[in-house]
Each structure stands twice: as C-alpha cells, then as structure tokens.
Coordinates of N, CA and C in Angstrom, one line a residue:
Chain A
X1 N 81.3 167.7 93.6 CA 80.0 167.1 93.4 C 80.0 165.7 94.1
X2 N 79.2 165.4 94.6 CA 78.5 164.4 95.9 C 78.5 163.5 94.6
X3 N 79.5 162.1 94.8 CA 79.1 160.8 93.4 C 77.4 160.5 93.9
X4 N 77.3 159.9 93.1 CA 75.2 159.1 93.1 C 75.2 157.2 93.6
X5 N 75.0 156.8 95.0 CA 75.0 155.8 94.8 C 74.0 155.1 94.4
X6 N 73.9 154.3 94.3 CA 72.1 153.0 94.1 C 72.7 151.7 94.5
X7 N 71.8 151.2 94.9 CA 70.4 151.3 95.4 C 71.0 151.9 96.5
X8 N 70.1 152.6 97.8 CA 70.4 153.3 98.8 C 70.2 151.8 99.7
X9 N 69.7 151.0 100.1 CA 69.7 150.1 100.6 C 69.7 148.8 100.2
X10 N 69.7 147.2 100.1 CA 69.8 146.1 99.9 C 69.6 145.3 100.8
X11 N 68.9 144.2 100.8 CA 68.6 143.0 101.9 C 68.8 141.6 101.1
X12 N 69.5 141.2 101.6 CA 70.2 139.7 101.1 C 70.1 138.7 102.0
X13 N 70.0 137.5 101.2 CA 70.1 136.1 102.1 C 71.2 136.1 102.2
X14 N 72.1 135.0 102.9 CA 73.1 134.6 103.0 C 73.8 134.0 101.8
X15 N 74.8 134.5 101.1 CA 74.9 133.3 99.8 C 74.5 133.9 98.3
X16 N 73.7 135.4 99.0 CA 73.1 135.8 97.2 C 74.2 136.8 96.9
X17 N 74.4 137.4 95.7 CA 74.9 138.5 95.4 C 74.6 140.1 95.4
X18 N 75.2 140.6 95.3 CA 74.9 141.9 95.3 C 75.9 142.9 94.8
X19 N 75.0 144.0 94.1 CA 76.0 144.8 93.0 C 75.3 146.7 93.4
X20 N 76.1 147.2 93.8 CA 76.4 148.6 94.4 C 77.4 149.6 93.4
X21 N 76.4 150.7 93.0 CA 77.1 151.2 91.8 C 77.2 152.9 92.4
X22 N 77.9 153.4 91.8 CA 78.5 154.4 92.2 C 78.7 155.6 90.8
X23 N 78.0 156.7 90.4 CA 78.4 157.5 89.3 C 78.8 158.9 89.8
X24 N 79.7 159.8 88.9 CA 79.5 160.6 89.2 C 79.5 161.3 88.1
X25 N 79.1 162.9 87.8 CA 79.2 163.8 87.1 C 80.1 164.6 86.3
X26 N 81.4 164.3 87.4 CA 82.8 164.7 86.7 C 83.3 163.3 86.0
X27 N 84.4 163.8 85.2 CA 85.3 163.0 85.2 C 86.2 162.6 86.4
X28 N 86.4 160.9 86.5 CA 87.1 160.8 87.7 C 88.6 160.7 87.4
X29 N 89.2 160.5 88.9 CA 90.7 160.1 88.5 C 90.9 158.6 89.5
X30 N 90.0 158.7 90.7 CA 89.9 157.1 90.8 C 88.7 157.2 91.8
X31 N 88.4 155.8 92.2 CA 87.3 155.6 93.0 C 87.4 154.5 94.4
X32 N 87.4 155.1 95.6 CA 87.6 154.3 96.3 C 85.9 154.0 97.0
X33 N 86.5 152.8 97.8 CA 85.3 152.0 98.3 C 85.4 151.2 99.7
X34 N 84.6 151.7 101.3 CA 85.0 151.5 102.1 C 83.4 150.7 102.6
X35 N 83.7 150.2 103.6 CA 82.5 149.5 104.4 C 82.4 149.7 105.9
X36 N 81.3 150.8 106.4 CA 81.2 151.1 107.6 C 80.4 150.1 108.6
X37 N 80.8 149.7 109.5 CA 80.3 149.2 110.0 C 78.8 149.9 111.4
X38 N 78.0 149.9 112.1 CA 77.0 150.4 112.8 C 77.8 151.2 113.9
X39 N 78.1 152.4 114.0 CA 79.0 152.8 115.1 C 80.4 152.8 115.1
X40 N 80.9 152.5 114.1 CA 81.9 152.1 113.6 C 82.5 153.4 112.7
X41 N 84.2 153.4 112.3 CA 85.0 154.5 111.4 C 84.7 153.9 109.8
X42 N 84.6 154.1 109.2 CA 84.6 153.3 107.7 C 86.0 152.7 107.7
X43 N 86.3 151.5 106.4 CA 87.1 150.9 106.8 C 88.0 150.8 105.4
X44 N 88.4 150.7 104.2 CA 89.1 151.0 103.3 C 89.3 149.7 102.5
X45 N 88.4 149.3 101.6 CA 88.2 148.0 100.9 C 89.3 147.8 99.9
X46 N 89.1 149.0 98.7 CA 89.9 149.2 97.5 C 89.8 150.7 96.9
X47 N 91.2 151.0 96.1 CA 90.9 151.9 95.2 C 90.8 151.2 93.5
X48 N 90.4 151.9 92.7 CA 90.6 151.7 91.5 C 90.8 152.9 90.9
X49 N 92.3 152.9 89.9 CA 92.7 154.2 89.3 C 92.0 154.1 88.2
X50 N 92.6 155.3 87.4 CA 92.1 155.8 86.0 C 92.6 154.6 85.0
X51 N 91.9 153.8 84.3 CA 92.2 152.8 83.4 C 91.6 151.8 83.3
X52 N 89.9 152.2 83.9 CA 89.2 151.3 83.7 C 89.7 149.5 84.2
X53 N 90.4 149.2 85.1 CA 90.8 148.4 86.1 C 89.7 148.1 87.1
X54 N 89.9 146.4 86.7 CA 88.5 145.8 87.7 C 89.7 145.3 89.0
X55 N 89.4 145.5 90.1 CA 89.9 144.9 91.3 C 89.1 143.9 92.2
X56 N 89.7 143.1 93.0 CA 88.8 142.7 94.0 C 90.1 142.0 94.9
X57 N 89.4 141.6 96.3 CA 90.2 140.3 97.1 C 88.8 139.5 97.5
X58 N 88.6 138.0 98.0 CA 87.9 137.5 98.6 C 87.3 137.5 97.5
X59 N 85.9 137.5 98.1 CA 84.6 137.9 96.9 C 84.0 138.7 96.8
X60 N 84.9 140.0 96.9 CA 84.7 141.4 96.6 C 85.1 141.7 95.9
X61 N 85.2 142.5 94.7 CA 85.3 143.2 93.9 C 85.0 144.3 92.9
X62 N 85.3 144.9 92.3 CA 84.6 146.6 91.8 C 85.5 146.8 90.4
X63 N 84.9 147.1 89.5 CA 85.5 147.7 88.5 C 85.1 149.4 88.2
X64 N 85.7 150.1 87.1 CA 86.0 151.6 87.1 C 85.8 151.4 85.1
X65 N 84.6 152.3 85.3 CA 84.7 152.4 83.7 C 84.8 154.3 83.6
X66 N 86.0 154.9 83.5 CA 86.2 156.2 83.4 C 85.3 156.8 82.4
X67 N 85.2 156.0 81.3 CA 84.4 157.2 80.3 C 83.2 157.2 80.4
X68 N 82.3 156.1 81.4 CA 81.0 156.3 82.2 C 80.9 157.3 83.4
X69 N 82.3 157.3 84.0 CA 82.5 158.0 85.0 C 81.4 157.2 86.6
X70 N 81.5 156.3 85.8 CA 80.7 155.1 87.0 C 82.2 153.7 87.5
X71 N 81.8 153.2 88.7 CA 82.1 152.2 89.4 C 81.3 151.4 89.9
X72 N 81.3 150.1 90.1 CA 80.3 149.2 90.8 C 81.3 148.3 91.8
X73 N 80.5 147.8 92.7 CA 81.3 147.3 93.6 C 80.3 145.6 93.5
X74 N 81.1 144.7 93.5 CA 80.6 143.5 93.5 C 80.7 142.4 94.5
X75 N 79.3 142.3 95.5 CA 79.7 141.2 96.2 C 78.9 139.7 96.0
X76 N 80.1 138.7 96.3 CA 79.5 137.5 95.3 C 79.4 136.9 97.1
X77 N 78.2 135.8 96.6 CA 78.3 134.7 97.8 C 78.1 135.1 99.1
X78 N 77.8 136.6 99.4 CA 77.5 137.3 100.8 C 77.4 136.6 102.2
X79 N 78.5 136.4 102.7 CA 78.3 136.5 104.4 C 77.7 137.2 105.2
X80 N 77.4 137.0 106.2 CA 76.9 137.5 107.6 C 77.8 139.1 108.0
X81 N 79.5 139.2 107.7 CA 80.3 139.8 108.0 C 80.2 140.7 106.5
X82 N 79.6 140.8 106.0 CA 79.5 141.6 105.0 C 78.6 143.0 105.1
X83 N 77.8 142.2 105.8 CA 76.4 143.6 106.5 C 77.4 144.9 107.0
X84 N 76.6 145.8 106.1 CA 77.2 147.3 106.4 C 76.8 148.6 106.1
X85 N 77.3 149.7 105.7 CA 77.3 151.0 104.9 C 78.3 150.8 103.9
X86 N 78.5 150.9 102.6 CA 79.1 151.2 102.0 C 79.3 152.4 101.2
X87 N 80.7 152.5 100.6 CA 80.5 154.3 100.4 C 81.4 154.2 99.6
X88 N 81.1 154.8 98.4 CA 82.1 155.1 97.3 C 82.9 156.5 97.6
X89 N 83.8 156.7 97.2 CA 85.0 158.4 97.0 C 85.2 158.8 96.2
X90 N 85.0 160.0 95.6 CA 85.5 160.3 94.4 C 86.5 161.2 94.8
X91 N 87.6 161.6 93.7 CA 88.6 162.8 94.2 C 87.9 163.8 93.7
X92 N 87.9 164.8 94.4 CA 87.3 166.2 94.3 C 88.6 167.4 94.0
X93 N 89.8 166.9 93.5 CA 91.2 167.6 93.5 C 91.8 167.1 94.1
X94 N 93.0 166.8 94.2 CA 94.4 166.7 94.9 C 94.1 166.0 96.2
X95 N 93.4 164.4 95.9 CA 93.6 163.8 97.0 C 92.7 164.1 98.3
X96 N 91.0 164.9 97.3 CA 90.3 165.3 98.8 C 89.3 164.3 98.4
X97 N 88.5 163.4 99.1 CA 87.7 162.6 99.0 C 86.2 162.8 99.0
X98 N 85.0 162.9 98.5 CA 84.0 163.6 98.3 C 83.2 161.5 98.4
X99 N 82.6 161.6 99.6 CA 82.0 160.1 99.5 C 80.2 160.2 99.1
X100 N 79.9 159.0 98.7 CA 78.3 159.4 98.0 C 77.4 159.1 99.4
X101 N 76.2 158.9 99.1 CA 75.6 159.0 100.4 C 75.2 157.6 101.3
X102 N 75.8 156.4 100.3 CA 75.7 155.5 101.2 C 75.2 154.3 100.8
X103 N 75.0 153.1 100.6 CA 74.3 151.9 100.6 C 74.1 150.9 101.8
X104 N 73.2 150.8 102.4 CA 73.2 150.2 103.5 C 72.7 148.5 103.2
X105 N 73.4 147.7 103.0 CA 73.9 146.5 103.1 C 73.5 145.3 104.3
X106 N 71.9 144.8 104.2 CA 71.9 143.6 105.3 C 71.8 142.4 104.8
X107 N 72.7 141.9 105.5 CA 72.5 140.1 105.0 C 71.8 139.4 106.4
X108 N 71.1 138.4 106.0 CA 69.9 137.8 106.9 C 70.4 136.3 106.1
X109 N 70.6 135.5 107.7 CA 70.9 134.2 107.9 C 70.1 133.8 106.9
Chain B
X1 N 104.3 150.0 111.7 CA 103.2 150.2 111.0 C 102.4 151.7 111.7
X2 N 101.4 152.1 110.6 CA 100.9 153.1 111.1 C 99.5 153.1 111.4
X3 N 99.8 154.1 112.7 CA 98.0 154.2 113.5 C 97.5 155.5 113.8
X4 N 96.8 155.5 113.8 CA 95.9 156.9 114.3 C 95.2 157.0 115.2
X5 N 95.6 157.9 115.9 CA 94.4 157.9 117.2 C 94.1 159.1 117.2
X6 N 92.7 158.9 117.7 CA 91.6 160.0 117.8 C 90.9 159.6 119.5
X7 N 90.4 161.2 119.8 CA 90.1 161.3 121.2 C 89.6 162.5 121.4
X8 N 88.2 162.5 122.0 CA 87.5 161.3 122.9 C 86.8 160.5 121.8
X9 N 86.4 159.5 122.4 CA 85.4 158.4 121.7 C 84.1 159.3 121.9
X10 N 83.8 159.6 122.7 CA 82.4 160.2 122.8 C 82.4 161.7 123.8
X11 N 81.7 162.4 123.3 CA 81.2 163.8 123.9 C 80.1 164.2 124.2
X12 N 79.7 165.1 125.0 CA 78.4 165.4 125.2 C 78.6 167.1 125.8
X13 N 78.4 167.8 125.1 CA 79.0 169.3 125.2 C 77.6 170.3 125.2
X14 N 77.2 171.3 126.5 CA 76.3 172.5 126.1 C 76.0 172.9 124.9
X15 N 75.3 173.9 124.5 CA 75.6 174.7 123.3 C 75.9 175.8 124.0
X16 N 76.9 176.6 123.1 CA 77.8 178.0 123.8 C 79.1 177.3 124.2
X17 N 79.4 175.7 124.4 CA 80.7 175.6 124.8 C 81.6 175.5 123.8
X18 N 82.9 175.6 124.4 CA 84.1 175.6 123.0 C 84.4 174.2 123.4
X19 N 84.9 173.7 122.1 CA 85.6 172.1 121.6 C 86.7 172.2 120.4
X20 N 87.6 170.8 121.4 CA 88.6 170.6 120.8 C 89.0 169.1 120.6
X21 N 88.9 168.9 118.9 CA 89.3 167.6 119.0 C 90.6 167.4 118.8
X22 N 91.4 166.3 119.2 CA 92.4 166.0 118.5 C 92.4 164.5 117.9
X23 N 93.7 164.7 116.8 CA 94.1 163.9 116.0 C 95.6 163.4 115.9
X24 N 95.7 162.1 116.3 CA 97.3 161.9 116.0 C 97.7 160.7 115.0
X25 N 98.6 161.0 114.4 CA 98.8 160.0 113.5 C 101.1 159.3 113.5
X26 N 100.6 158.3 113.8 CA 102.1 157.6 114.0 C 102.5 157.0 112.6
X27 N 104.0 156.8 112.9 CA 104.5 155.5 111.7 C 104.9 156.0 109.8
X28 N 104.3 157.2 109.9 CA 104.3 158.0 108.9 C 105.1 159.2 109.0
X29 N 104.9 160.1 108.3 CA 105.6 161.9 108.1 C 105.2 162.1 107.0
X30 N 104.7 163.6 107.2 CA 104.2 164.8 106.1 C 102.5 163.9 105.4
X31 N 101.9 163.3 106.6 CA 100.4 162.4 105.7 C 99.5 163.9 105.5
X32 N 98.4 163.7 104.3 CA 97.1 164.3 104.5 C 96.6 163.8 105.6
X33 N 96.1 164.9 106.0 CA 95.2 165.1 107.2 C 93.5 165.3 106.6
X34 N 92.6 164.8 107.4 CA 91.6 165.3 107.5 C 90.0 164.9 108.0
X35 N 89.4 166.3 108.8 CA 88.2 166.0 109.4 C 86.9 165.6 108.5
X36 N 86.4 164.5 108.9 CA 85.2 164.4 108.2 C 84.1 164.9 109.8
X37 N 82.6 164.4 109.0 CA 81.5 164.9 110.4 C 80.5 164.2 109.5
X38 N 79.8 162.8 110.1 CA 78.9 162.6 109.5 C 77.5 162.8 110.5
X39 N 76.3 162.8 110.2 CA 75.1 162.8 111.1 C 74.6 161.6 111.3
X40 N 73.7 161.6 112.1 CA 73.1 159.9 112.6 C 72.4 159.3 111.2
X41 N 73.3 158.3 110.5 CA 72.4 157.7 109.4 C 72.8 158.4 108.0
X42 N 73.6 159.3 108.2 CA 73.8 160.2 106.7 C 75.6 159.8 106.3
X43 N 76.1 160.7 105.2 CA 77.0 160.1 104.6 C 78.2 160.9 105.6
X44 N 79.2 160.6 104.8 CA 80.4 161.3 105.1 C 80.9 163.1 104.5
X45 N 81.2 163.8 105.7 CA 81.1 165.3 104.8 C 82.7 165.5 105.2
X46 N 83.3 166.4 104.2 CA 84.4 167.1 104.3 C 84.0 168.0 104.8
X47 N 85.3 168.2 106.2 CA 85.0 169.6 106.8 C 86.5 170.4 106.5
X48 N 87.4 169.9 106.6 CA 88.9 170.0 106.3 C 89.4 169.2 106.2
X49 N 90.9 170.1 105.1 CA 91.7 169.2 104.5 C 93.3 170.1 105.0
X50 N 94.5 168.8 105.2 CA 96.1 169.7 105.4 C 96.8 168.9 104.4
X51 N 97.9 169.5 103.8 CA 98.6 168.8 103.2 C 99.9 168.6 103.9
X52 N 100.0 169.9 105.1 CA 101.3 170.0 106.0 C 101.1 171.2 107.0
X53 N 101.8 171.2 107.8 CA 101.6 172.2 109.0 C 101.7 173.5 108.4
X54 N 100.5 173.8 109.4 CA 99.9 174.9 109.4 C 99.0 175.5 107.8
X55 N 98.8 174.6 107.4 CA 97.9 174.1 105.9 C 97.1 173.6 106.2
X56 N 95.7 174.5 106.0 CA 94.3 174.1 106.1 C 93.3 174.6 104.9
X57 N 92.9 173.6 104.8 CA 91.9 174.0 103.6 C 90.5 173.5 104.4
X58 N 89.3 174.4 104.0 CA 88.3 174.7 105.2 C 86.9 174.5 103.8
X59 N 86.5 173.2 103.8 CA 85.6 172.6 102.4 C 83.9 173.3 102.7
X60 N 83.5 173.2 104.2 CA 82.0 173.7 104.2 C 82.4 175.1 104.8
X61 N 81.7 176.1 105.1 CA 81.6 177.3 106.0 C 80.9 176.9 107.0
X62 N 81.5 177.0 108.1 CA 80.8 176.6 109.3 C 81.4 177.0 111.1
X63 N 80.8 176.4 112.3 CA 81.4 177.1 113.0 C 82.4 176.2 113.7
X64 N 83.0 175.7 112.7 CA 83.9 175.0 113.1 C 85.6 175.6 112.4
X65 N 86.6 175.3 113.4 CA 88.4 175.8 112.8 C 89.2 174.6 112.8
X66 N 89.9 174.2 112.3 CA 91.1 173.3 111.9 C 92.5 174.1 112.3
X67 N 93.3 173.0 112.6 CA 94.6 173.5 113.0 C 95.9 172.0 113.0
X68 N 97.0 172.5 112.4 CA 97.8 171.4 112.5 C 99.2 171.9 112.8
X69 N 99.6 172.1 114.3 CA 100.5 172.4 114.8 C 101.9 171.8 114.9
X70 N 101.6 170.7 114.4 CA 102.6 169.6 114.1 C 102.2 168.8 112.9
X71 N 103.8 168.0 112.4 CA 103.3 167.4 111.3 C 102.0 166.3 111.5
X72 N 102.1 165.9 112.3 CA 101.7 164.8 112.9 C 100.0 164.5 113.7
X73 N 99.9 166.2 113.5 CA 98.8 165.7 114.9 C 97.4 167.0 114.4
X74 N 96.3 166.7 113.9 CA 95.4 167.9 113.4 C 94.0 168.2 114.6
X75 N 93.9 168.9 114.8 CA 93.1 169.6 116.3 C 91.6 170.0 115.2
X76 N 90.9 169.6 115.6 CA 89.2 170.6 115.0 C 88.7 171.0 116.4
X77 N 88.6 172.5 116.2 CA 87.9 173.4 117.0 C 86.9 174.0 117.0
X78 N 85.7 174.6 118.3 CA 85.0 175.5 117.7 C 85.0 176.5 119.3
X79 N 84.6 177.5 118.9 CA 84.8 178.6 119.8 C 83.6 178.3 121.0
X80 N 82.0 178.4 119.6 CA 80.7 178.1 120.3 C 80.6 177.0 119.8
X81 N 79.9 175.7 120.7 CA 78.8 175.0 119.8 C 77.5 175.5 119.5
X82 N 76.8 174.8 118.5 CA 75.8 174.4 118.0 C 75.1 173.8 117.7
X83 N 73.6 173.6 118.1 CA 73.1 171.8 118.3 C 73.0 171.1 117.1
X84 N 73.5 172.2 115.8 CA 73.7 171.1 114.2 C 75.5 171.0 114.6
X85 N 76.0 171.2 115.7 CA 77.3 170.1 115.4 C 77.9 168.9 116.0
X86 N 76.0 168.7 116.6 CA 76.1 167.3 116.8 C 76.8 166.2 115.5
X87 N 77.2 165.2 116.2 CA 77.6 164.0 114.8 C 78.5 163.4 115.3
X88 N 79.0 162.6 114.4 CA 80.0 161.3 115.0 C 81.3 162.1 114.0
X89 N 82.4 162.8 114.4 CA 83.9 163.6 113.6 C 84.7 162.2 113.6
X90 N 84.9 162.4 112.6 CA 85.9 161.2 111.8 C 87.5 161.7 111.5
X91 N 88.8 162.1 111.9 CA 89.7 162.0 111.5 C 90.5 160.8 110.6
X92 N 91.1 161.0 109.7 CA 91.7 159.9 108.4 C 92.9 160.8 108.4
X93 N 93.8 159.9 107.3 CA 94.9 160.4 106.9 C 94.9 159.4 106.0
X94 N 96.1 159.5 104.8 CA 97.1 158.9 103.8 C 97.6 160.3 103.0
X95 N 98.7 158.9 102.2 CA 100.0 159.6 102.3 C 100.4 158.9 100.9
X96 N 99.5 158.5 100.1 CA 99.7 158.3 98.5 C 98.6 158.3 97.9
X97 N 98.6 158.8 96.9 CA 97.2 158.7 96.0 C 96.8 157.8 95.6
X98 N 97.2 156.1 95.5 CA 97.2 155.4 95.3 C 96.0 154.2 96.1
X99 N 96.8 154.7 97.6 CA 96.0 154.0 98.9 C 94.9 154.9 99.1
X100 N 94.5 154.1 100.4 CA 92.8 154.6 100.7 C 93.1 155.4 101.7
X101 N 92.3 156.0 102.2 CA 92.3 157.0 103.4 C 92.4 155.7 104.8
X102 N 92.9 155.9 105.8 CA 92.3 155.7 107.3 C 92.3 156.3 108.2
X103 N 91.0 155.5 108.7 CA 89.9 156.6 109.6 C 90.8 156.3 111.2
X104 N 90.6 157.7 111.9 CA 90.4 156.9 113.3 C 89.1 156.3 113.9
X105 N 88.8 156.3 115.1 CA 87.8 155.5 115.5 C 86.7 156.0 115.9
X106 N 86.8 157.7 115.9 CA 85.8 158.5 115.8 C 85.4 159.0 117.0
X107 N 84.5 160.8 117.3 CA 84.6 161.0 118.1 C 82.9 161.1 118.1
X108 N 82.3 161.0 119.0 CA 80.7 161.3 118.9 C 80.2 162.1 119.6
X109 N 79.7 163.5 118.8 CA 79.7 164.4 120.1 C 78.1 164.8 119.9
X110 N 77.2 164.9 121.0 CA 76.3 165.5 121.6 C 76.2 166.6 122.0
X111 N 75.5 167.5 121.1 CA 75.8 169.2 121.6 C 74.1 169.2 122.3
X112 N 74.0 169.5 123.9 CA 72.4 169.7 124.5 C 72.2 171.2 124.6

C-alpha cells in the first residue's frame, strides 16, 4: 500500500519552516525520506527504524511514531537549496520500498 | 566507494520497438537491485526487485522484463513499446536495511 503524504505541495519564504508528513496503513518497519530534485534521481536524506527515533542533520529532521504508523519530516529555517519533491518509503517486505506520491516543496527568496 | 551507473540519460524510441536498459553498480557485491519508472510529475513506482542473479521479482504486470545476468549489473527490457512506457526509469541499489536506497541518474525515455 502507497504511504499518504500531506500537504501535496508547500510555498515558503526563505527562513520559514516547514513540516511534511507521511502515514501509512500498515504497520511499518522504517521510513525513509529522499529529496528530488526537477529532472533529477531522488537523493537519500534519512532512514528512521522501528523505535519511534527522531533523526535529523543540518536543519532537517523527521521523526517515526510506529504505533501511528506516521512520520514527519521537518524543515527548520528553509534555504533556497531546499526546493524540491520530497518522498517518503515505506517497506512493502524485505527491503522493497513503496514511495508516497510526493510533496513538492518551493522556497521563494 | 560505491557508484552506479545507468545508461542512456535519455531515449526517444517508436512504439513496436524493443528496449534495453542497463544498470551497473560498482564498490559493492550481492546489492538489491532495482527498477523504478516514474511519469512526468508523478511519484515513484516499483517495477522490479533482485536480491541476486538471476532473481527477479516483477511488482506491477506489465510490458516490461528484468534480468540480472551478473551480480552486479540489472538490464530492464521490453520486446514492444508502448506509448504508457513513456517516463523517466530510475535504477537504485543498497545493501543494508538500515541505509537508503541510491538512485542512478536516470533514463528518460520517449515512446512516439
């Protein structure tokens, strides 16, 4: 099953935040989170396993609440180099990745 | 360190013609393999999955084939195209459950 993302789009100033959530219907075993750029392969931000584990680098970060079976991805203080697609993964079994449909992400000077 | 390369960057193929992508992956041994296909503006789809040669697992029905003749290197094929197999094919790999997948750089093919 296809995770659910929200909002499907976002427009940001430079500097504001922004919060991209990710559910899905199964139970998960972890959630990853990549950022595609226009033309571009997706690119591999973070995973988070099963243990409800918040991660981040920079001022990105996402935490994993398993028994919601939700993930959020958190960007604080938004750059220009932030603008993107973003896409959560769920495991669909053994390591096959099932991504949701997408958040498209612009930040405006 | 490890890389992946994918090829061609771009295609532009009849319908009725046959296609073959490949996929190579360096710096590693025994990685998951696998094809994604996304459409202009839409998400990412599983088309196949390998765990190891000659191991294909085939996620949508379609007129597309997988093949991985070596550890190393995974081929998506089709006999005919079809003008829904237009899209941008994504090859990835990893090799812990832990880490994230990486993509190659993608092929973009135009079926007229």
């Amino acid at each position: 099953q296809q995770p659910v993302q929200s909002p499907q789009a976002v427009i940001l100033r430079e500097g504001e935040d922004a919060v991209i959530n990710c559910s899905s219907s199964k139970a998960l075993y972890s959630v990853h989170w990549y950022r595609q750029k226009h033309g571009e392969a997706p690119v591999f931000l973070m995973i988070l396993l099963k243990g409800g584990e918040q991660k981040g680098h920079d001022k990105i970060s996402a935490s994993f609440n398993e028994k919601k079976q939700q993930s959020s991805l958190y960007l604080t203080a938004s750059q220009l180099s932030y603008s993107g697609t973003y896409f959560c993964g769920t495991e669909k079994g053994a390591q096959k990745l099932v991504f949701g449909q997408g958040t498209r992400l612009t930040i405006n000077p | 360190s490890q890389t992946i390369h994918q090829w061609p960057a771009t295609l532009v193929q009849p319908v009725g013609s046959p296609l073959s992508l490949e996929c190579t992956v360096e710096g590693t041994s025994n990685p998951n393999l696998y094809w994604y296909r996304q459409a202009a503006g839409r998400g990412l789809q599983l088309l196949f999955y390998s765990v190891g040669i000659g191991q294909i697992s085939s996620e949508v029905p379609q007129n597309l084939s997988a093949s991985r003749p070596q550890d190393r290197q995974f081929i998506l094929s089709s006999k005919k195209l079809l003008l829904s197999d237009s899209g941008f094919y994504l090859c990835a790999w990893s090799d812990d459950r832990s880490y994230g997948y990486t993509f190659g750089s993608g092929t973009r093919l135009t079926v007229v």
